[in-house]
Structures are given as structure tokens and as C-alpha cells.
Coordinates of C-alpha atoms in Angstrom, one line a residue:
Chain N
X1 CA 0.4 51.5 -1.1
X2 CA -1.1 52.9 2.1
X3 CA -4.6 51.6 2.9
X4 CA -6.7 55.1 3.2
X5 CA -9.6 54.2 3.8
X6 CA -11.8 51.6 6.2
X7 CA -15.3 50.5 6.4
X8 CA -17.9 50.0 8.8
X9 CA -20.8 47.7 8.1
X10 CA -23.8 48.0 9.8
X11 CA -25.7 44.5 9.8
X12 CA -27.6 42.5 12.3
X13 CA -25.4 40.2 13.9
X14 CA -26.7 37.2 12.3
X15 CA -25.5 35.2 9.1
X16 CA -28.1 36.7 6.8
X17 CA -28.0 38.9 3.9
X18 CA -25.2 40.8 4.4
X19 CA -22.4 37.9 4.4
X20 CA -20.8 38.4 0.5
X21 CA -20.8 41.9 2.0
X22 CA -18.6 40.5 4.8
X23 CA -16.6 37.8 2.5
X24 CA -15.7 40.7 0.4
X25 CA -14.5 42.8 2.9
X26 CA -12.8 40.5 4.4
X27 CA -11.3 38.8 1.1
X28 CA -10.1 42.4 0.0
X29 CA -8.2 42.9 3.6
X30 CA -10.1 46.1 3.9
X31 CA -10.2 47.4 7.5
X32 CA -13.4 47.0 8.6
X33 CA -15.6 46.9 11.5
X34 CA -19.6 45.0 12.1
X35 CA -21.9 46.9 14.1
X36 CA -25.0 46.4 15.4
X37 CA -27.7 49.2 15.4
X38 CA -29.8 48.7 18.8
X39 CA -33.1 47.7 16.7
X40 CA -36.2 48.9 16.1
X41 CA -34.5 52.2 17.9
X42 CA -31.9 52.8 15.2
X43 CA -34.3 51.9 12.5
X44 CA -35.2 55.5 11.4
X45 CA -31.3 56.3 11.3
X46 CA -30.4 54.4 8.5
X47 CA -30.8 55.6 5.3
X48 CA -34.3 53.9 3.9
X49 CA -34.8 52.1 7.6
X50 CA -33.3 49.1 6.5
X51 CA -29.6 47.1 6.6
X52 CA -26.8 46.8 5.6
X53 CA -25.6 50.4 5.2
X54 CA -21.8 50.7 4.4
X55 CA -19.9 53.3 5.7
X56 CA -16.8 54.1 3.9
X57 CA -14.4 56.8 6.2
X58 CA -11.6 58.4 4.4
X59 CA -8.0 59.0 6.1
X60 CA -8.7 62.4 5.3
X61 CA -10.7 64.5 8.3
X62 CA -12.1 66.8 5.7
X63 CA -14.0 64.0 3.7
X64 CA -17.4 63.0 4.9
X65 CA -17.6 59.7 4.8
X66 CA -19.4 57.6 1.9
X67 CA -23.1 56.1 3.2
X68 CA -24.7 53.4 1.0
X69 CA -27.5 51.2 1.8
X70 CA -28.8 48.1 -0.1
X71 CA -26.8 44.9 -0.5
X72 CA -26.6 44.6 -3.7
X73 CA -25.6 48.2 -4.3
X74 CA -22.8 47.1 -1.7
X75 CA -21.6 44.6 -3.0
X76 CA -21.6 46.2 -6.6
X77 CA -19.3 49.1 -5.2
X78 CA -16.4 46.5 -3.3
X79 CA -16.4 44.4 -6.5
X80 CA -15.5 47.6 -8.8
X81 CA -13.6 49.4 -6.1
X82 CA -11.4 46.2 -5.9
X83 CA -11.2 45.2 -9.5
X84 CA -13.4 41.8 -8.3
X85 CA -15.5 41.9 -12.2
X86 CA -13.9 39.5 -14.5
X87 CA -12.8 41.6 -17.5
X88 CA -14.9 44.6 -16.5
X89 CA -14.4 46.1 -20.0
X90 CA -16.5 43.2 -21.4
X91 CA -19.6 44.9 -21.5
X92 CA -21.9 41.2 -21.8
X93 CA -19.2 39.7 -19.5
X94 CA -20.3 42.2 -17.2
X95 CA -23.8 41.7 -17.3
X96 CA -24.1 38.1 -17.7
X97 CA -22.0 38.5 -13.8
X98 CA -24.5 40.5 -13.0
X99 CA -26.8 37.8 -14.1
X100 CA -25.7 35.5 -12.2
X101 CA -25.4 37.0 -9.0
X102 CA -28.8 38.2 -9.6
X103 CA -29.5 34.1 -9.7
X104 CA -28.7 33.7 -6.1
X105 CA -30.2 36.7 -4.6
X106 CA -33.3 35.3 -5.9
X107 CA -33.0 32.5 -4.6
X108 CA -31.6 33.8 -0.8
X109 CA -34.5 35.8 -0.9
X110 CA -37.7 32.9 -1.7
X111 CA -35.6 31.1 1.2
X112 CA -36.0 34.5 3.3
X113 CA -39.7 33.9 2.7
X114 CA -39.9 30.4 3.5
X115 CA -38.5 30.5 7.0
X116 CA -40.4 33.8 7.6
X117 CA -44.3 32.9 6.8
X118 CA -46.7 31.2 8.4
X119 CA -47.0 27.3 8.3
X120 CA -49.9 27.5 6.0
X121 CA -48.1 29.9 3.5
X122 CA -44.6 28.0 3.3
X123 CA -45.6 25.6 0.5
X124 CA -46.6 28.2 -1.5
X125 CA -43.0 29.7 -1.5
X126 CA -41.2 26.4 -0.9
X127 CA -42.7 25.1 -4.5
X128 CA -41.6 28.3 -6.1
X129 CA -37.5 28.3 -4.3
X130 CA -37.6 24.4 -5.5
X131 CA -38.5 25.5 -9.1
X132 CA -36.1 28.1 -8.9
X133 CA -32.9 26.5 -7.6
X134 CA -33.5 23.7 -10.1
X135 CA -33.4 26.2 -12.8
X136 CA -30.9 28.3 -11.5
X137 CA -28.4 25.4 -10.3
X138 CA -28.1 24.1 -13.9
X139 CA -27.5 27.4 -15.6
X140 CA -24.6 27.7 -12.7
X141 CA -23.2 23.7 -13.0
X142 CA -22.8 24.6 -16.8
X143 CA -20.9 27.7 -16.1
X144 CA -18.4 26.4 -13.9
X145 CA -17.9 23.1 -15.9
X146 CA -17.4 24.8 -19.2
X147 CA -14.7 27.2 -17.0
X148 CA -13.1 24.2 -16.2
X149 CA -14.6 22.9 -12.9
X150 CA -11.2 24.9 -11.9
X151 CA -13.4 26.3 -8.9
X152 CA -14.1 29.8 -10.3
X153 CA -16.8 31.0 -12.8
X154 CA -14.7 32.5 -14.9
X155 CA -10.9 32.8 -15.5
X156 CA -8.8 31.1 -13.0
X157 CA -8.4 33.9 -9.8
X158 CA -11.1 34.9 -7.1
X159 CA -13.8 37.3 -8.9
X160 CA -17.1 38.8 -7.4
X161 CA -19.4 35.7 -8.0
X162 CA -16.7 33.2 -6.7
X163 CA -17.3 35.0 -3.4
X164 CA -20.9 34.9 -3.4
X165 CA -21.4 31.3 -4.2
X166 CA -18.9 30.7 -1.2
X167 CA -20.8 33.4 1.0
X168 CA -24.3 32.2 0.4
X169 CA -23.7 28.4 -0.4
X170 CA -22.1 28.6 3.6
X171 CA -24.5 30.5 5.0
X172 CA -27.2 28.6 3.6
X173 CA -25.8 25.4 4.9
X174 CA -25.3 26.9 8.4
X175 CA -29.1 28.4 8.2
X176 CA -30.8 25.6 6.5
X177 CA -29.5 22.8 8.4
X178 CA -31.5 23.4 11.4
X179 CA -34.7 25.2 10.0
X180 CA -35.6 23.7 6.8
X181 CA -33.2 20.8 5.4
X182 CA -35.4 20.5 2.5
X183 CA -33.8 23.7 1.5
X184 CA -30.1 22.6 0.9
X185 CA -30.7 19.6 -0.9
X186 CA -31.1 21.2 -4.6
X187 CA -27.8 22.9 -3.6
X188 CA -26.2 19.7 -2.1
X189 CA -22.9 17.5 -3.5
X190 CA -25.2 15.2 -5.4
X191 CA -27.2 17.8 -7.2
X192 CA -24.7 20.9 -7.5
X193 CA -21.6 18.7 -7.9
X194 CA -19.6 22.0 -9.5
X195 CA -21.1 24.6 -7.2
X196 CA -19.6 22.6 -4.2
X197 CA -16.5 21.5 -5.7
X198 CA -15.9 25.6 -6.5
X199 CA -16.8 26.5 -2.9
X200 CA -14.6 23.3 -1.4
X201 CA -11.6 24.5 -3.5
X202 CA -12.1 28.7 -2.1
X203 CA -12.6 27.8 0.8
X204 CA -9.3 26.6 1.6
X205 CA -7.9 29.8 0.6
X206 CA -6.1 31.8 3.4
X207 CA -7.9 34.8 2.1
X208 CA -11.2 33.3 3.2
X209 CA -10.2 31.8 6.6
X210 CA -10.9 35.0 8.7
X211 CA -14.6 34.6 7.1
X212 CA -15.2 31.1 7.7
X213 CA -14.4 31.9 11.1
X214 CA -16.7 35.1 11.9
X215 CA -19.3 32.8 10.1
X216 CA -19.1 29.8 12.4
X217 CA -19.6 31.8 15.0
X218 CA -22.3 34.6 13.8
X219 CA -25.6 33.7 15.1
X220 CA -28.5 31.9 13.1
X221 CA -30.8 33.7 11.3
X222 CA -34.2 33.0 12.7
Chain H
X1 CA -16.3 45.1 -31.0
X2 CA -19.3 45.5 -33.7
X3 CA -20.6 48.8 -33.1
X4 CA -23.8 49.3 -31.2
X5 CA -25.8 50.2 -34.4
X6 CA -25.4 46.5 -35.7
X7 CA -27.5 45.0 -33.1
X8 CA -31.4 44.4 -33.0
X9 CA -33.2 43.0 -29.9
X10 CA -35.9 40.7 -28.7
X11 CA -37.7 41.0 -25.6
X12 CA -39.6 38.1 -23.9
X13 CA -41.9 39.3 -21.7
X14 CA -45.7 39.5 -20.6
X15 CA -48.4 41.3 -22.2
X16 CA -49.2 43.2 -19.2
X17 CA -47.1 46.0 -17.4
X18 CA -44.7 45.2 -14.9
X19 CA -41.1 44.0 -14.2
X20 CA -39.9 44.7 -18.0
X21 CA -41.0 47.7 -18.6
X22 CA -37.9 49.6 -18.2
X23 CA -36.4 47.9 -20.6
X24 CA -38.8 48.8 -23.1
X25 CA -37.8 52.3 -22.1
X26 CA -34.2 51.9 -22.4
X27 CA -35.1 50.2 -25.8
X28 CA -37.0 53.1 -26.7
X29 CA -35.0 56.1 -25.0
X30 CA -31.8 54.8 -27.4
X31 CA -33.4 54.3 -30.1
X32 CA -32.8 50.2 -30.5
X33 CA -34.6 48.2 -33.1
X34 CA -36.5 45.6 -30.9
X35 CA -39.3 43.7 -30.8
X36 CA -41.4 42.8 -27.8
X37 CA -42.3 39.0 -27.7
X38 CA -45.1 37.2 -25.7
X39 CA -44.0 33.5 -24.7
X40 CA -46.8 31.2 -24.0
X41 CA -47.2 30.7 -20.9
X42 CA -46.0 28.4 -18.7
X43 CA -45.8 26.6 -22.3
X44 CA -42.9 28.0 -22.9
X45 CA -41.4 28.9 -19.4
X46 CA -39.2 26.1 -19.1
X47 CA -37.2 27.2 -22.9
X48 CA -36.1 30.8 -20.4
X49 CA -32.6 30.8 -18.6
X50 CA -34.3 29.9 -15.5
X51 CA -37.8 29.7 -16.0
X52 CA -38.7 33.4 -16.0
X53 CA -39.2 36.7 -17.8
X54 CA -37.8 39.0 -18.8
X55 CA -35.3 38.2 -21.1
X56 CA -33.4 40.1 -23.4
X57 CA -31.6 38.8 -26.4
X58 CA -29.0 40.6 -28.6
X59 CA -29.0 39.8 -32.3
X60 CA -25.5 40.8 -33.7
X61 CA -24.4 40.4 -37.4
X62 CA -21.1 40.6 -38.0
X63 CA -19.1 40.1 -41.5
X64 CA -18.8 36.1 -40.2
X65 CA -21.7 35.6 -38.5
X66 CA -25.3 35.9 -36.9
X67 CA -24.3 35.8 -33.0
X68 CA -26.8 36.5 -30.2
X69 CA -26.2 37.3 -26.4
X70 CA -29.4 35.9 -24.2
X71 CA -30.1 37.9 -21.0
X72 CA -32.2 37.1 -17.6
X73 CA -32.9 39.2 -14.7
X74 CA -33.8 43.1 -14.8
X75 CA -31.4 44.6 -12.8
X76 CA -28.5 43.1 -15.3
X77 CA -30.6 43.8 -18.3
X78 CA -31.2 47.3 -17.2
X79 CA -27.7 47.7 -16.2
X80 CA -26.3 46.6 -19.3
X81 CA -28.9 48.4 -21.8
X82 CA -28.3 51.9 -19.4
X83 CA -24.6 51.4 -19.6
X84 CA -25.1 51.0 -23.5
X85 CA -27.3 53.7 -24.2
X86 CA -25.8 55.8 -21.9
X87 CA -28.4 56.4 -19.0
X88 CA -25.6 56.3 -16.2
X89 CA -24.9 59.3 -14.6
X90 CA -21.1 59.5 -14.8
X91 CA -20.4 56.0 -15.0
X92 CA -17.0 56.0 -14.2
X93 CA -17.6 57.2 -10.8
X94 CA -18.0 54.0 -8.3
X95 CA -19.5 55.9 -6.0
X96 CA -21.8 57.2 -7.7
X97 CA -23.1 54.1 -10.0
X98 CA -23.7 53.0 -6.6
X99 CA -25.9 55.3 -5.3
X100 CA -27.9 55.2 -8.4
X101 CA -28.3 50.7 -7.8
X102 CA -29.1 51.7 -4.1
X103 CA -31.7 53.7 -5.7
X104 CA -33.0 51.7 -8.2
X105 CA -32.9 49.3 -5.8
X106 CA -35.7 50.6 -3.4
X107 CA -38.0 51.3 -6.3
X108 CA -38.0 47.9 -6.8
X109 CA -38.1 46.7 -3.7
X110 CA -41.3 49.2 -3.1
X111 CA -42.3 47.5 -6.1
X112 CA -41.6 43.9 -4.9
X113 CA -43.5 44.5 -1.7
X114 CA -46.7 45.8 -3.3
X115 CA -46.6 42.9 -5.7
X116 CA -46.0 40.5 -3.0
X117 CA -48.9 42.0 -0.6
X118 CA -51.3 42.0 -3.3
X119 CA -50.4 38.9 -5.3
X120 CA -49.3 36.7 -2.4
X121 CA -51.0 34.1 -0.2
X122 CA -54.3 35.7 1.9
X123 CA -52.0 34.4 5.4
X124 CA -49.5 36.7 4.8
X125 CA -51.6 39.7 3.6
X126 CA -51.4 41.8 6.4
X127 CA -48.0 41.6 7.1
X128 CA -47.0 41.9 3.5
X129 CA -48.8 45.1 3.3
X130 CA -47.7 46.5 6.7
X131 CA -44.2 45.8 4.6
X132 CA -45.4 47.8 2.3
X133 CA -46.5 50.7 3.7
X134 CA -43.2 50.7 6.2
X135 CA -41.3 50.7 2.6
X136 CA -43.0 52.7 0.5
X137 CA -43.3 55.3 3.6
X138 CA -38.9 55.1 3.8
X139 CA -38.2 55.4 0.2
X140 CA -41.0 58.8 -0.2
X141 CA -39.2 60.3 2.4
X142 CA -35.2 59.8 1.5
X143 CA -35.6 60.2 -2.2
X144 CA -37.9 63.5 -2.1
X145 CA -34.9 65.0 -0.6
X146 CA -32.7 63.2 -3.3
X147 CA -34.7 65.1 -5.6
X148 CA -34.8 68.2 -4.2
X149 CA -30.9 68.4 -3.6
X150 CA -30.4 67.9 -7.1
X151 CA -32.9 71.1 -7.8
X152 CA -36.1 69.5 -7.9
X153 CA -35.7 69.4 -11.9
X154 CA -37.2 66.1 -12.2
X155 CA -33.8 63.8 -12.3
X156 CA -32.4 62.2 -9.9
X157 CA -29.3 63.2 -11.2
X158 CA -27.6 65.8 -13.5
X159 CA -30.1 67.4 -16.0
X160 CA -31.0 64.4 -18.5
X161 CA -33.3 61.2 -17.5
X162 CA -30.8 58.6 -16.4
X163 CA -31.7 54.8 -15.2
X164 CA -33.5 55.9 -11.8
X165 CA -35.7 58.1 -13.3
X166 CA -36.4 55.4 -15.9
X167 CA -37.1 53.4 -12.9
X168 CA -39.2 55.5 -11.1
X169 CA -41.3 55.8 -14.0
X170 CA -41.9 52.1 -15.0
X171 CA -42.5 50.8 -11.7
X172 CA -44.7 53.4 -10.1
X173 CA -46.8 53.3 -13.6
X174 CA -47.0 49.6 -13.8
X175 CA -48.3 49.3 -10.3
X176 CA -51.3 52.2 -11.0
X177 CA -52.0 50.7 -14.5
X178 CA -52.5 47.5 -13.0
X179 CA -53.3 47.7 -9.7
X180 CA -55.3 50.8 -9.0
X181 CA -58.5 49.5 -10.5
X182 CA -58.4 47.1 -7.5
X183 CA -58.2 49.7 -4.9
X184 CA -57.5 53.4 -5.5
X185 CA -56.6 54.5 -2.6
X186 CA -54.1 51.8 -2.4
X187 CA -51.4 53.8 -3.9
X188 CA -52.0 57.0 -1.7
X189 CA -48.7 56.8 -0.1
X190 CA -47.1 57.3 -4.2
X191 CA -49.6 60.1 -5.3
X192 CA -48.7 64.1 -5.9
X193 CA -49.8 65.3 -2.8
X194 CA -47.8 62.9 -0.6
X195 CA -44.4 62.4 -3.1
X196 CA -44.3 65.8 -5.3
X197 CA -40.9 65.0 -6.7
X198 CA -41.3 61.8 -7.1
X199 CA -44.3 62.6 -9.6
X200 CA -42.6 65.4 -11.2
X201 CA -39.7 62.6 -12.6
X202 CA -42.6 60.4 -13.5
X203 CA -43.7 64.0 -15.8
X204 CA -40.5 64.5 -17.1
X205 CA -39.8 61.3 -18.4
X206 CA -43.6 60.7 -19.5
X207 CA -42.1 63.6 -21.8
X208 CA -39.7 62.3 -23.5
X209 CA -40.7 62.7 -27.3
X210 CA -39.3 59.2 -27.5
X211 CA -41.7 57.4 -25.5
X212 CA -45.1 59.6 -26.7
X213 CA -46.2 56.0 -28.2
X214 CA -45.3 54.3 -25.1
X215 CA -47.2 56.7 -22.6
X216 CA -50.0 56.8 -25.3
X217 CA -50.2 52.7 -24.8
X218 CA -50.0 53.0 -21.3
X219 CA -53.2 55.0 -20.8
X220 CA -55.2 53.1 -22.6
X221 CA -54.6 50.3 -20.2

């Protein structure tokens, strides 16, 4: 089948929160291109003033092409485009997903807090991620080990949240390591034993090389 | 599959307006038989899926069994009760279930940001609610003219309340009821005047014969 359409996704060019927005793109084989709006002078061009904004172009010169801000609404629209949902006729299937990717956003974005506030105000948010990932790497070690520590969370191919533990679990490493160490550790071997076995055994999948490359070399988030 | 009729719910949530109110909409708008349950708290915060609210929990009986399906985090109880009930617009376009998430998803974040400016530590105040403004600001501007491409009707899609209008409605009622007593000018950016569109959803679905008791409840607060 011919490919018809490509993307364009416009992000900062940091490792940040567009990166299961990259993995997928790159896991699908979509053609795709990063850009990087000059910023704050682009800002008022996007659609809310913030990023990522996918731009999907069809082969077709009559279409216009399909704008979408919001990460999460991204993501949502590659992983249905490209049948990426485990049994997407499973209506709690679906949503417990959902749930789950829901998980690590929350916790990406309490670490999003943490690096950004002031000295005086990082406990505050660095008690509250630490509460979190506790909480949120149990419910996640249970879910893989009860899929078979196979290194998926469910069934035994590549879905949505297999990406996204990949994307964030190496972004976080890259990101962390340098800023706040403290960070990683409720997401390190010795406390998320299944979370890193899953993202050991993806990573050495062709389909992710390209995106373990482009992430070495993406710059820090700062 | 048990049909959709067999199933009763239970809500965990707080006793005060805010992230889970939207699913009490849902709840009401299709009609569900629920009931809205209070943990003790932080008692009981620690017996949640990861230590927070809401959840949502589906009671099913069956001809074998009493099975129930526990649920955390709003966007994938919304999703799943407005997929349910039917408050997708055209759900099996991808395109456009995605442009009602990117929706939903700057009413919360508005949401978020206010919450965060006005809840969080004093040191980052000011930038929290320069965040704010900068947000709230965006989101009047792109999704009056969502609203007025689709007719100015009061939905943001189609003709019926779907799961951004529900949206709308919750959050932008939540934060008046419980913040506007703090400041009322706090809010401005939100009001009729400045976002006519936006408040003419929040009238339509105040409407809904459905949720009379819920609006009722509301005002009181």
C-alpha cells in the first residue's frame, strides 16, 4: 500500500514532552519531519500558543492538511490511526490503556515541575512525584508481570503504552541523570524490575533504533 | 458483553467541586444508577489505584457473577463513560475524536493552571498565574471561534452536548463555585463579556432537564 500521507511535528528541539509523539512516528515508519518554531516569535501561530502541533499533509493537493495540538490528543490519534490499542473493541481494555498512560503523564509532568521551580518550592513537588511514582510503579510492575514479564503490557506485540514506557522511561533517564538523580531512582532496575526489563527487551527492536538515535542526540531539557 | 443497563456505579470522590465533576454529568446525562462516595481522607487514600480521586468503579451482575471494573484518572473515566453513553461526536472518525481530546484537553489544562496558581506554593505564585492568564487568554480566543464555526449553537460539535461541552461546563463551574469567593475578579478572563460562546455551552448544558438537580446543588454552593 502506498504511504499517502506524512507528518510534520512541530516541537522544541529538546527530549521533552513530545518524545512518545516521536517513538510513534518513528515506530509506525510514517514519514515525518521535526521542526522548530523560532520561539516566543512563532508562539501566537500555533493553535492554543503551545507545542507539539502535528501536521498531517495528504498526497492529495486539494486536502488541507489536518492540525492538532496537545500531546496527548497526538498521541491518541497515531495509536488509533495505526491500530497501536490492544483490542480496541474492548471498551474497559481501552480505558484501563488510557489509564495507564494517563499514569505517566502525571508523573512526566510533577517532574516538569520539579526541575522548573524555584529551590524553595522543589520539595513541595518532589514529595508529591515520590508519592506518585511509588503508587504508580506498582500498579504498572503488576501489569506487566501478570502479562508475562514478556516485555509488553498486554498481549505479546508493540501497543501504544509499550511505546510510552520506552519513550518516557529513556527520556527520563537522559533528563534526570544530570538535573535531579533523585528522580530516576523509584523508576530504576531495583525498584521497577518489570518496567525496565519491558523497555530493555523494546529497545532492541529495529523498529526503535532510529528513535534511540535522534534521542541520544536531542538536546536536554533544561 | 452484558448490556449497558446491567451495570451500577460508584464514584470516589471529594465532597467539593472539582476534577470529577464531569463524570457525575456523564452519570447523570445517561441516565446510570450511581452513587457518589466520599473516602476519608488521606485515611483512605492509600486503598485508590494510585493514591488519588476520582475513581470510578463498574458493578456488573451477570447470570454467574458480581464482577466490577475499578477506574483512575479523568480523562480515561470520561472517555470511557462518553464513549458509553454516547457523548462522542462521531466516534468513528479519528480525526475528529481527536480534536475533541485536544479540546478537552485545554479546558483542563486552563483548569490545571488556575488550580496550580491558586493552590500551589506562595514562590511560584506569580509565575503560576502569569501561566494562567497566558492559557486561559489562548484557549478564549481559539475555541470562541470553534464555537462560532459550528453556528454559535452552544456545542462544540453537531447539535447535541457531547464530552467538550460537558467539559466546559464542569470545569469552568467548579473553578467559580469554589474559587470566586476568593477573588471575583479572578475569573474575568472566563466571564460573558470576554468568552460569549464559551458561556452560552455552559447555558445549554446547565439546561439539560437531566441535570436540573445537579445545577440546583451547584448554586447553593
Amino acid at each position: 500500500m502506498t504511504n499517502t500521507t506524512s507528518f510534520t511535528l512541530r516541537y522544541f528541539p529538546v527530549a521533552a514532552r513530545a518524545e512518545t509523539c516521536k517513538a510513534l512516528l518513528f515506530f509506525i515508519g510514517a514519514e515525518w519531519v521535526l521542526e522548530a518554531p523560532e520561539w516566543p516569535r512563532e508562539k501566537g501561530a500555533q493553535r492554543v500558543g503551545k507545542l507539539p502541533v502535528l501536521i498531517e499533509h495528504s498526497a492529495s493537493e486539494t486536502d488541507e492538511p489536518f492540525v492538532l495540538g496537545d500531546s496527548r490528543a497526538i498521541e491518541e490519534y497515531l495509536a488509533t490511526k495505526y491500530s497501536l490499542y490492544y483490542q480496541p473493541g474492548d471498551a474497559q481494555l481501552m480505558a484501563r490503556q488510557r489509564e495507564l498512560r494517563a499514569h505517566m503523564h502525571d508523573i512526566y509532568e510533577l517532574s516538569a515541575m520539579i526541575i522548573h521551580a524555584p529551590e524553595l518550592a522543589r520539595p513541595f513537588f518532589t514529595s508529591k512525584y515520590l508519592a506518585l511514582a511509588r503508587c504508580v510503579v506498582d500498579t504498572h510492575e503488576r501489569v506487566l508481570k501478570e502479562n508475562g514479564s514478556n516485555g509488553h503490557y498486554f498481549g505479546n506485540s508493540t501497543t501504544y503504552l509499550d511505546i510510552a514506557a520506552l519513550a518516557g522511561l529513556l527520556t527520563f533517564r537522559k533528563t534526570f541523570a544530570h538535573l535531579v538523580p533523585e528522580l530516576l531512582v523509584p523508576l530504576d532496575k531495583t525498584n521497577a524490575p518489570e518496567i525496565n526489563n519491558a523497555v530493555e527487551i523494546l529497545s532492541k527492536d529495529p523498529a526503535f533504533a532510529s528513535y534511540i538515535s535522534a534521542l541520544e542526540t536531542c538536546s536536554n531539557a533544561e | 458483553m452484558l448490556a449497558s443497563g446491567s451495570s451500577t456505579f460508584t464514584l470516589r470522590y471529594f465532597d467539593f467541586p472539582s476534577r470529577g465533576e464531569a463524570t457525575k454529568v456523564l452519570l447523570l446525562l445517561g441516565g446510570a444508577e450511581w452513587e457518589h462516595k466520599v473516602p476519608a481522607w488521606p485515611q483512605e487514600k492509600s486503598l485508590q489505584p494510585v493514591g488519588r480521586l476520582p475513581v470510578l468503579i463498574e458493578h456488573s451482575a451477570s447470570d454467574c457473577d458480581d464482577t466490577s471494573f475499578t477506574l483512575s484518572e479523568t480523562a480515561a473515566i470520561e472517555y470511557y463513560l462518553a464513549t458509553k453513553y454516547g457523548y462522542i461526536h462521531q466516534p468513528a472518525d479519528p480525526k475528529c475524536v481527536a480534536r475533541q481530546l485536544e479540546l478537552r484537553a485545554h479546558i483542563c489544562d486552563m483548569y490545571t493552571a488556575f488550580a496550580e496558581w491558586k493552590l500551589g506554593p506562595d514562590e511560584v505564585a506569580p509565575k503560576n498565574k502569569k501561566i494562567f492568564n497566558t492559557t486561559a487568554g489562548c484557549v478564549v480566543r481559539f475555541h470562541e471561534q470553534v464555537l462560532k464555526e459550528n453556528g454559535s449553537n452552544g456545542h462544540y460539535f453537531g447539535s447535541t452536548t457531547t464530552l467538550v461541552d460537558i467539559s466546559l461546563f464542569t470545569n469552568i463551574l467548579a473553578l467559580r463555585t469554589v474559587f470566586s469567593g476568593l477573588d471575583p475578579d479572578m475569573l474575568e478572563l472566563l466571564n460573558s463579556d470576554n468568552a460569549p460562546e464559551m458561556n452560552r455551552v455552559i447555558d445549554t448544558v446547565s439546561a439539560e432537564p437531566a441535570l436540573a438537580s445537579y445545577v440546583a446543588e451547584l448554586t447553593k454552593l
